[in-house]
Short mmCIF file of C-alpha atoms and ligand atoms in Angstrom, two decimals:
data_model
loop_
_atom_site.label_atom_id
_atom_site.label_comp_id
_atom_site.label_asym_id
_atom_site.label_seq_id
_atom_site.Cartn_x
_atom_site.Cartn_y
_atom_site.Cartn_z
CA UNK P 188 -29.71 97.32 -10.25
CA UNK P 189 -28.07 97.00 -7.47
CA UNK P 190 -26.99 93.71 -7.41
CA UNK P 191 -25.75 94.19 -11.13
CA UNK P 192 -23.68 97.23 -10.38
CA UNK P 193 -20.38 94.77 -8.93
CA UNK P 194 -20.64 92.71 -11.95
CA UNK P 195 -18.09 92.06 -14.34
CA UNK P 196 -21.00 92.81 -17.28
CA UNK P 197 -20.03 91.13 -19.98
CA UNK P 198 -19.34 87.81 -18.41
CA UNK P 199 -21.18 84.79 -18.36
CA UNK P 200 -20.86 84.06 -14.98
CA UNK P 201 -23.17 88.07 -15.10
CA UNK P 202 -25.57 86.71 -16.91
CA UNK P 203 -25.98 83.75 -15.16
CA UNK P 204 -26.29 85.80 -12.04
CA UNK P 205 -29.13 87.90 -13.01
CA UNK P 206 -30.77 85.59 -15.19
CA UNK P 207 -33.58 84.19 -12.30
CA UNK P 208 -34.48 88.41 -12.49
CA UNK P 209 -35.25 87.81 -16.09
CA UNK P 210 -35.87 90.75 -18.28
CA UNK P 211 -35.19 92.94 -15.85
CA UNK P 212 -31.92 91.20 -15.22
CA UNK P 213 -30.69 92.20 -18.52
CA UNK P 214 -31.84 95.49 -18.43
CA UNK P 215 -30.10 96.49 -15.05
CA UNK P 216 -26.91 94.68 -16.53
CA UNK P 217 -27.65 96.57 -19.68
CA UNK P 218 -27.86 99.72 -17.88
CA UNK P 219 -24.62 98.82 -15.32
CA UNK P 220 -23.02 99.01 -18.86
CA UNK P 221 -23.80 102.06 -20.64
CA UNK P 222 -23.20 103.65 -16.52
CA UNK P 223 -19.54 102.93 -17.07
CA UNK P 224 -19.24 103.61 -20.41
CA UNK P 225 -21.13 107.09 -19.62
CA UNK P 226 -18.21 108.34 -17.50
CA UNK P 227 -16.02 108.86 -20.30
CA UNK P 228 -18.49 111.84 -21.00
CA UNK P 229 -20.32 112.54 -17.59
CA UNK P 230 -18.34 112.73 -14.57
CA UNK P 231 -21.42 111.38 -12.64
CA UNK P 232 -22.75 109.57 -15.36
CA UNK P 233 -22.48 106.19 -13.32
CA UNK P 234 -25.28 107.68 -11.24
CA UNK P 235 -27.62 108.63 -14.78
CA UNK P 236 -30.20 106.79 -16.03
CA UNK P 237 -29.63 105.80 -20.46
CA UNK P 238 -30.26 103.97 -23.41
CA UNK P 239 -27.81 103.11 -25.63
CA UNK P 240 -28.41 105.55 -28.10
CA UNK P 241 -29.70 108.69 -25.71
CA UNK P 242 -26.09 108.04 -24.48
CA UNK P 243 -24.54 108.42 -27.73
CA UNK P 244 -26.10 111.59 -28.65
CA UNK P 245 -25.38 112.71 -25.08
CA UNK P 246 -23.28 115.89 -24.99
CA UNK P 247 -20.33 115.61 -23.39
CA UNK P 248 -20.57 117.20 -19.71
CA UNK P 249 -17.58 119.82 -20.35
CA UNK P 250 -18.95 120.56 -23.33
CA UNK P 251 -22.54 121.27 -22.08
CA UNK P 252 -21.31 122.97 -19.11
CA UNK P 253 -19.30 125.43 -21.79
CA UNK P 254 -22.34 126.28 -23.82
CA UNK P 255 -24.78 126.45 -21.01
CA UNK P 256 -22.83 129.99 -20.06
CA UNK P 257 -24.31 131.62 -22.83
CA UNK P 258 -27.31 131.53 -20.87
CA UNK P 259 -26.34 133.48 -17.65
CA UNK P 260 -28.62 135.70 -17.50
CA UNK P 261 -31.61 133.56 -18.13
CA UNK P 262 -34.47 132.56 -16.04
CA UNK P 263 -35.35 130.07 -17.33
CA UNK P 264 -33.89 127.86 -20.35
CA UNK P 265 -36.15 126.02 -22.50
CA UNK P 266 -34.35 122.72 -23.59
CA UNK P 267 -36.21 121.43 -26.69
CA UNK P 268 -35.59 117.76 -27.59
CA UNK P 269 -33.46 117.35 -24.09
CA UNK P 270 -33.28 113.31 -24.38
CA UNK P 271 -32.44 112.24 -21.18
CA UNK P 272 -30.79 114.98 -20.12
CA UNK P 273 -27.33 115.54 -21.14
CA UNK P 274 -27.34 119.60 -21.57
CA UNK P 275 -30.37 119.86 -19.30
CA UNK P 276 -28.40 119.24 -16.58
CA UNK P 277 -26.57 122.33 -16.53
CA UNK P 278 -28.84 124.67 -16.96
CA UNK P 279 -29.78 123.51 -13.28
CA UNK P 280 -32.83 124.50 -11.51
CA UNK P 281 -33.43 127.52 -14.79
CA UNK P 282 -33.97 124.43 -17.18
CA UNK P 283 -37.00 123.08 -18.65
CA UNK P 284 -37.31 120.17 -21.03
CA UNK P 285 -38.87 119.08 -23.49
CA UNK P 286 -39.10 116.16 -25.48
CA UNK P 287 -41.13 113.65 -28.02
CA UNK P 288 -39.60 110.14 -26.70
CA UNK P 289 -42.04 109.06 -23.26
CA UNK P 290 -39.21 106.80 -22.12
CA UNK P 291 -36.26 109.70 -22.66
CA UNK P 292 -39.30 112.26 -20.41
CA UNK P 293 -39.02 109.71 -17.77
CA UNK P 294 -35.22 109.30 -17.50
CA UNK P 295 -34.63 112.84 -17.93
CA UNK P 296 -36.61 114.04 -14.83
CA UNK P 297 -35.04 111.20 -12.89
CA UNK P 298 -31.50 112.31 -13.98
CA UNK P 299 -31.94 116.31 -13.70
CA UNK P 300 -35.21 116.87 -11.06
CA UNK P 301 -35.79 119.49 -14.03
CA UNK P 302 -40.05 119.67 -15.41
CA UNK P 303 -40.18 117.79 -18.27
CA UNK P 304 -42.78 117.66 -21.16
CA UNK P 305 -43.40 114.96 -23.55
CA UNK P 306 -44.65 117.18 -26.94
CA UNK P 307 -43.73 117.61 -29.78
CA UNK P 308 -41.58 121.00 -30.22
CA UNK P 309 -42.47 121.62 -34.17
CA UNK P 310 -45.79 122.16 -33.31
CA UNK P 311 -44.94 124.71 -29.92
CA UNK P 312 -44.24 128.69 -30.17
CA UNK P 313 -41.49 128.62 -27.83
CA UNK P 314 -40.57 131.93 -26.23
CA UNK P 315 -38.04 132.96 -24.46
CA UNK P 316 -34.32 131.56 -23.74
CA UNK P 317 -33.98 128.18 -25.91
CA UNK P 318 -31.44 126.04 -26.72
CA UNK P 319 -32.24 123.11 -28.75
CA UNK P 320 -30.32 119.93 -30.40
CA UNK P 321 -31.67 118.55 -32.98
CA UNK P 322 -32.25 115.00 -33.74
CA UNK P 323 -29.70 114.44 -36.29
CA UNK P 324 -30.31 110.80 -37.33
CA UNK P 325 -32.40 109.94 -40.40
CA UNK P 326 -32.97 105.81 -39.99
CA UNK P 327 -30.19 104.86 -37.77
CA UNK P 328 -27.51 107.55 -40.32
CA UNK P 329 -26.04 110.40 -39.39
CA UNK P 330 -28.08 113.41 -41.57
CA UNK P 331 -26.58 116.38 -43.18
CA UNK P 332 -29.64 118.00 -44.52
CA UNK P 333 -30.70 120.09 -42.07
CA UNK P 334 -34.30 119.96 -43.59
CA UNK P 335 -34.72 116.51 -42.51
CA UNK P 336 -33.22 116.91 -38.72
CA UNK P 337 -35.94 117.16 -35.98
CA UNK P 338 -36.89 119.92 -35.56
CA UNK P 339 -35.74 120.71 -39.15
CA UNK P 340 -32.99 123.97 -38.76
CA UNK P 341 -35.47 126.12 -40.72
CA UNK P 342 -38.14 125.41 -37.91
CA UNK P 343 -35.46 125.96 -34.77
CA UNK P 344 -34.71 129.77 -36.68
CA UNK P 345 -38.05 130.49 -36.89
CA UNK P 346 -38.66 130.80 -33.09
CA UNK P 347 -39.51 134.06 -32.07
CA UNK P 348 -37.13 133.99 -29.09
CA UNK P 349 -35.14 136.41 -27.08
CA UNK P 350 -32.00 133.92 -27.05
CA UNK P 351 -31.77 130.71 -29.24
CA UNK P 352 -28.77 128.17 -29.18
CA UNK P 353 -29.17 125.33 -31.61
CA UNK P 354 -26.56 122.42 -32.22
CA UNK P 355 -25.62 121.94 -35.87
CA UNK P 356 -23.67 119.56 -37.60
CA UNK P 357 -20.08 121.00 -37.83
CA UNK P 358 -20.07 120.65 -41.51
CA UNK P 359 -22.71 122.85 -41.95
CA UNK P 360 -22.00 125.24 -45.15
CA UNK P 361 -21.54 128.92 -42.74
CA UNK P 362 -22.05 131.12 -45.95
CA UNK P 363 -25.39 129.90 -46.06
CA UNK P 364 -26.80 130.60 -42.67
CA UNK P 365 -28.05 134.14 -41.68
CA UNK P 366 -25.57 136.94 -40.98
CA UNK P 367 -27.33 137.85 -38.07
CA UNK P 368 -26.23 134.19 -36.58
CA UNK P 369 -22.89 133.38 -35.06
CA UNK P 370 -21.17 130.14 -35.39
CA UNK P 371 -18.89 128.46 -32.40
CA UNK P 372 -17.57 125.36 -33.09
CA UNK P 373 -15.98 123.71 -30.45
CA UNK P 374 -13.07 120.84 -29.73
CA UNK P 375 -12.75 119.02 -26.26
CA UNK P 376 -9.00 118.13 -26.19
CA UNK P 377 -8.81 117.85 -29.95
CA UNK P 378 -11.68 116.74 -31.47
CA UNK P 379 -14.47 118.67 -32.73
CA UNK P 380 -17.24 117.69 -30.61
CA UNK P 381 -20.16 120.61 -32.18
CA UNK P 382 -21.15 123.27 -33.72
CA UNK P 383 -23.57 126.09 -32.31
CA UNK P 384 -25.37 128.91 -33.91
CA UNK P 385 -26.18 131.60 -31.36
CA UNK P 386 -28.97 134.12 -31.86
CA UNK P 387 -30.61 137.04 -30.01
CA UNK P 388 -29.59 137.37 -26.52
CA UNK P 389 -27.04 134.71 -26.91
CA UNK P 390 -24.09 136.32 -29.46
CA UNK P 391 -21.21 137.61 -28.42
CA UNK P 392 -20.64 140.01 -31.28
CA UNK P 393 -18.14 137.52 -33.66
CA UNK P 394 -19.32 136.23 -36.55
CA UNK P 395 -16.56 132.36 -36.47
CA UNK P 396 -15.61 131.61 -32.81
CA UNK P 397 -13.52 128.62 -32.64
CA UNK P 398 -13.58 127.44 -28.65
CA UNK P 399 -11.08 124.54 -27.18
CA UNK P 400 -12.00 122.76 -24.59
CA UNK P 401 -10.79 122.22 -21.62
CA UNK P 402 -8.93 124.97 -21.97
CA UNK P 403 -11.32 127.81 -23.04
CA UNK P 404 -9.01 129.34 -25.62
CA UNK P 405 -11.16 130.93 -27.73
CA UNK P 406 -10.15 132.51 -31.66
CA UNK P 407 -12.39 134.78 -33.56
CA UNK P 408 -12.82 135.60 -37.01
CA UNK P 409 -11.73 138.47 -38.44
CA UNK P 410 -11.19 138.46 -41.59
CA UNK P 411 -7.58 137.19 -41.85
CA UNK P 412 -6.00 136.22 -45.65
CA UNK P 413 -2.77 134.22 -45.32
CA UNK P 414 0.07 133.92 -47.84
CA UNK P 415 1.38 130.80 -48.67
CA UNK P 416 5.22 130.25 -49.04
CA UNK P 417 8.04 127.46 -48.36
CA UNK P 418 8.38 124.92 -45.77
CA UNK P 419 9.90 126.19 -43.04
CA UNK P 420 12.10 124.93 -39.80
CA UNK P 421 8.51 123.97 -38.10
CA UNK P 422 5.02 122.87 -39.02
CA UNK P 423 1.48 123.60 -37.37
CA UNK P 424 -1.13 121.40 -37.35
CA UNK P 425 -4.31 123.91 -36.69
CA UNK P 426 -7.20 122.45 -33.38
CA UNK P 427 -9.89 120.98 -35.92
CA UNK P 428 -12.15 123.74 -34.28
CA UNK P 429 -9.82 126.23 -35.83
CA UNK P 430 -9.98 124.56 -39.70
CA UNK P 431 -13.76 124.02 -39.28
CA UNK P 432 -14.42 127.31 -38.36
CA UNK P 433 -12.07 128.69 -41.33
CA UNK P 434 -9.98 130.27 -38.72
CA UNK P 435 -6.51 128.82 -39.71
CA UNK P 436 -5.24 132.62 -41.37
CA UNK P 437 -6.22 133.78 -38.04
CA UNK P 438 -3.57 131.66 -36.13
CA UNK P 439 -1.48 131.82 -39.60
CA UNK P 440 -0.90 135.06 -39.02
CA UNK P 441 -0.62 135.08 -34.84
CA UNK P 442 2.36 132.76 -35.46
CA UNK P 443 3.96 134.86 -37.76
CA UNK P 444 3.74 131.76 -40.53
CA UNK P 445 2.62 130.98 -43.86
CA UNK P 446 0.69 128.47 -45.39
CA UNK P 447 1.88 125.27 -47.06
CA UNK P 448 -0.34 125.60 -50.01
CA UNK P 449 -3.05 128.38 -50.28
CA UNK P 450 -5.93 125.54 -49.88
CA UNK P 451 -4.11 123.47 -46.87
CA UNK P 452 -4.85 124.13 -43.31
CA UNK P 453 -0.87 123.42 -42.63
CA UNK P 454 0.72 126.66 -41.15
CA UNK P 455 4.82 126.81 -41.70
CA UNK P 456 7.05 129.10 -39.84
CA UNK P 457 11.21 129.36 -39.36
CA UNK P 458 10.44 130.23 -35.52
CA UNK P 459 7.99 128.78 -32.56
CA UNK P 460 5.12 131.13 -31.16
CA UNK P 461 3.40 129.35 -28.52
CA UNK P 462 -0.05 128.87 -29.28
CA UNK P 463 -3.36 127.09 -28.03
CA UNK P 464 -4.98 126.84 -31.30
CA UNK P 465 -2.42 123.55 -32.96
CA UNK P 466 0.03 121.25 -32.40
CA UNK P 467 3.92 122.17 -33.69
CA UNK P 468 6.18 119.67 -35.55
CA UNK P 469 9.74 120.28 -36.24
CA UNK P 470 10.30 119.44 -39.80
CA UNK P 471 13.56 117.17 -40.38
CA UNK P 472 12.69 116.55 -44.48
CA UNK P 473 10.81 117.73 -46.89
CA UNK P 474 10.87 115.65 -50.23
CA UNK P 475 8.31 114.82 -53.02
CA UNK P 476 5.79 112.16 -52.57
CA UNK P 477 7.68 108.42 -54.45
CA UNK P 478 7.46 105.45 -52.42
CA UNK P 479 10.67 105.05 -52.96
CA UNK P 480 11.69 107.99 -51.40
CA UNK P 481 9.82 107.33 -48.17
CA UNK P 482 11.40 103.90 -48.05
CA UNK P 483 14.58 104.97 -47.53
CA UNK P 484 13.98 107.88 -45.49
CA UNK P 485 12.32 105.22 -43.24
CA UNK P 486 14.45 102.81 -43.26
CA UNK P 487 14.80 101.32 -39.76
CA UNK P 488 11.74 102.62 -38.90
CA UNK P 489 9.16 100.03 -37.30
CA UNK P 490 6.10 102.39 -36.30
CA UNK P 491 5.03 105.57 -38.67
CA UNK P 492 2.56 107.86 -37.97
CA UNK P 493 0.83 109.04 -40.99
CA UNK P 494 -0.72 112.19 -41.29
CA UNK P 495 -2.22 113.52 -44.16
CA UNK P 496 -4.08 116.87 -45.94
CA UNK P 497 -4.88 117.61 -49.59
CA UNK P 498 -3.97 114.05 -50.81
CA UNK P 499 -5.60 110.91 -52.19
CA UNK P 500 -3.26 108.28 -50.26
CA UNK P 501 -4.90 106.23 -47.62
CA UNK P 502 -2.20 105.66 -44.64
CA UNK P 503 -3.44 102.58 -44.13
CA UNK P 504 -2.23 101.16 -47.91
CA UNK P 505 0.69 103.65 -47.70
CA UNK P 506 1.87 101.48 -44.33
CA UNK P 507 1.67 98.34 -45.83
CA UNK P 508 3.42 99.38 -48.81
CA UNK P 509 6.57 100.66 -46.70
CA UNK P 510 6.75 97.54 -45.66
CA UNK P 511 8.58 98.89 -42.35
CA UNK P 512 10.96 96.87 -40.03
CA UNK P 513 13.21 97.96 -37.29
CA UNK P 514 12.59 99.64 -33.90
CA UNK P 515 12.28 103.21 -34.60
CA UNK P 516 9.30 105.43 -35.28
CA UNK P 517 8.72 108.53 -37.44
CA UNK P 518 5.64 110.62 -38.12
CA UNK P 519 5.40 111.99 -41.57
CA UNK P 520 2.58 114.31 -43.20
CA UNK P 521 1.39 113.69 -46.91
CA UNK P 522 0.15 116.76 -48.13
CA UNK P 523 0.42 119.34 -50.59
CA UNK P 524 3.51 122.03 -50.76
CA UNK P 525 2.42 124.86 -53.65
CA UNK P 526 0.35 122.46 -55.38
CA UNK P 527 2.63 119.91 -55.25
CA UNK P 528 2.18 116.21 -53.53
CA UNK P 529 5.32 116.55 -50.75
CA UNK P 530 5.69 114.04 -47.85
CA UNK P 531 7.31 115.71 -44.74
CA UNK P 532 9.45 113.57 -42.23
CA UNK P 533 8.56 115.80 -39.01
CA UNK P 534 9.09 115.28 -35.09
CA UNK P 535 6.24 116.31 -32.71
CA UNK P 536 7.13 119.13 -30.27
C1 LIG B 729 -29.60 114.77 -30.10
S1 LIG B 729 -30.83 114.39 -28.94
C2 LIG B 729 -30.56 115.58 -27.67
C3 LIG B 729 -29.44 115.20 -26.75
C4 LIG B 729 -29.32 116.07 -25.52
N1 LIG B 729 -28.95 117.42 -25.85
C5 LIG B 729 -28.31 115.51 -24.52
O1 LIG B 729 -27.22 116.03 -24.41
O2 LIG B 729 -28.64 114.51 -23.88
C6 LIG B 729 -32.29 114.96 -29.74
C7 LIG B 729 -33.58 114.69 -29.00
O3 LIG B 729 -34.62 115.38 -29.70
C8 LIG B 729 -35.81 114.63 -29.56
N2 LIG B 729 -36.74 115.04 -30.63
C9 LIG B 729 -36.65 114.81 -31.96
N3 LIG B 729 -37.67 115.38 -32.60
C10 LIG B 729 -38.42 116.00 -31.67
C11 LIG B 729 -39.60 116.77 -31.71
N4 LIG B 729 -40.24 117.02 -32.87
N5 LIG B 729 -40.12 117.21 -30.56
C12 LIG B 729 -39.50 116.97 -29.37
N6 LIG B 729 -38.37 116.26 -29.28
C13 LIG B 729 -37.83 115.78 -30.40
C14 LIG B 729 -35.36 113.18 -29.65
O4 LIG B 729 -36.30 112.32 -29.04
C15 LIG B 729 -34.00 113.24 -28.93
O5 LIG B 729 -34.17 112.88 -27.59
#
């Protein structure tokens, strides 16, 4: 390992380097690899041990570190289907783990120091504390049935547990879960990264939480309806924590706006409120969706961002239709205005 780690890794000159080390050569260059790419999610992921794909399905450190609080008054967590560690690491010396992969057992006591058992967790009676993250791949694909995830959903909510956490895909259809569950779906510096449903000793008493990361702003449901009306002076474009967890009349109505179109999460007002929960636009033009139009609005134009809600166009075919030349740029969002297709030439704030 150690004489891979000052290697330029995907050179020949790499391979050529560790090749008299054979297979294990290309495993510690293998490994030198995922390291760096692992710090984009693990502050001291260069110091981890991963495969390719336990890395993948890693959860990012802020992220883990954000749900493990849920657990502060635990003894002990039980981690169930832990991988190599990603969220077992921060439930520090409380955390146990458990998982059905021999080779992910190994690495994950190496990375966290936690216990770690090699079973299989459909066919355990967990008690206590548990958080658990499902496998969600079904041959290689991402799954949305929650039936076939392992453990299946149905299985994870049947532990009889003081305190269950168990990652969800952030799709998942909320009206059908229990009411006795709450949902937080949560965005690390604007993309959704999961979804939880919290149980037992875990809830916070709100149904929808919508959490950003790093910040911490947190929203909660409660209930909002928000009237649609015209486009106004400014546009905001909701955290996609916020329109997953159906939380845009909540911030709708904290900005004192309206939306676009009842069934678009655009929010409009004639005034700014700062907010943590989107990302303002001033609108210069609002005009209805022809080509031709956008042409000339963009004319001298070189670079367009392309945004788009509630409409068929892909932004890729739209650019190479506008056939744009010059040294300006523009952002402009395709979407629907009271049912109607609108394109709006707007300026981000
Ligand atoms: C999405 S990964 C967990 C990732 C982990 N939270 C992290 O951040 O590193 C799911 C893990 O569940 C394990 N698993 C799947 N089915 C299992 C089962 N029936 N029993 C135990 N572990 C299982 C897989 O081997 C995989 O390591």
């Amino acid at each position: 390992m150690d004489r891979a780690t000052d290697l330029d890794v995907g050179s020949i000159a790499a391979a050529e380097a560790m090749r008299p080390f054979g297979e294990a050569g290309r495993l510690a260059l293998e490994q030198v690899r995922l390291r760096r790419r692992a710090l984009v999610k693990h502050p001291d992921g260069d110091r981890l041990w991963w495969t390719a794909e336990a890395l993948e399905q890693s959860t990012p450190r802020t992220v883990a570190l954000h749900h493990s609080r849920r657990y502060g008054e635990a003894t002990r967590v039980l981690d169930l289907g832990c991988s190599v560690g990603g969220d077992l690491l921060c439930f520090g010396d409380r955390g146990l783990g458990v998982d059905l992969d021999e080779a992910r057992c190994l690495l994950a006591r190496v990375n966290t120091g936690a216990p770690v058992a090699c079973a299989d967790v459909t066919r355990l009676d967990p008690r206590g504390w548990v958080f658990a993250d499902p496998a969600r791949r079904v041959a290689g694909r991402r799954g949305f049935d929650p039936s076939s995830w392992s453990p299946s959903l149905a299985q994870a909510l049947a532990w009889d547990v003081d305190a269950l956490g168990v990652k969800v895909a952030p799709g998942i259809d909320h009206d059908a879960l229990p009411p006795e569950l709450e949902v937080e779906i949560t965005s690390l510096d604007g993309d959704v990264k999961e979804a939880m449903l919290w149980g037992g000793a875990t809830t916070r008493g709100h149904r929808m939480t919508a959490t950003l990361l790093p910040s911490g702003a947190q929203l909660h449901g409660a209930g909002a309806v928000a009237a649609a009306g015209p486009v106004g002076r400014y546009l905001l474009e909701p955290d996609g924590a916020v329109i997953r967890a159906h939380l845009v009349a909540e911030v709708c109505i904290a900005v004192d706006g309206r939306l676009v179109d009842p069934t678009i999460a655009y929010v409009t007002a004639d005034a700014l409120t700062t907010t943590p929960f989107g990302r303002w636009y001033e609108v210069l033009d609002v005009m209805p969706f022809s080509l031709k139009r956008l042409r000339e609005a963009l004319r001298g134009v070189g670079t367009v961002a392309i945004k788009k809600r509630g409409t068929a166009v892909e932004p890729e075919t739209l650019r190479k239709q506008l056939k744009l030349s010059g040294s300006g740029s523009a952002t402009v969002v395709l979407t629907r205005v009271a049912g109607a297709q609108k394109a709006l030439l707007v300026q981000p704030l």
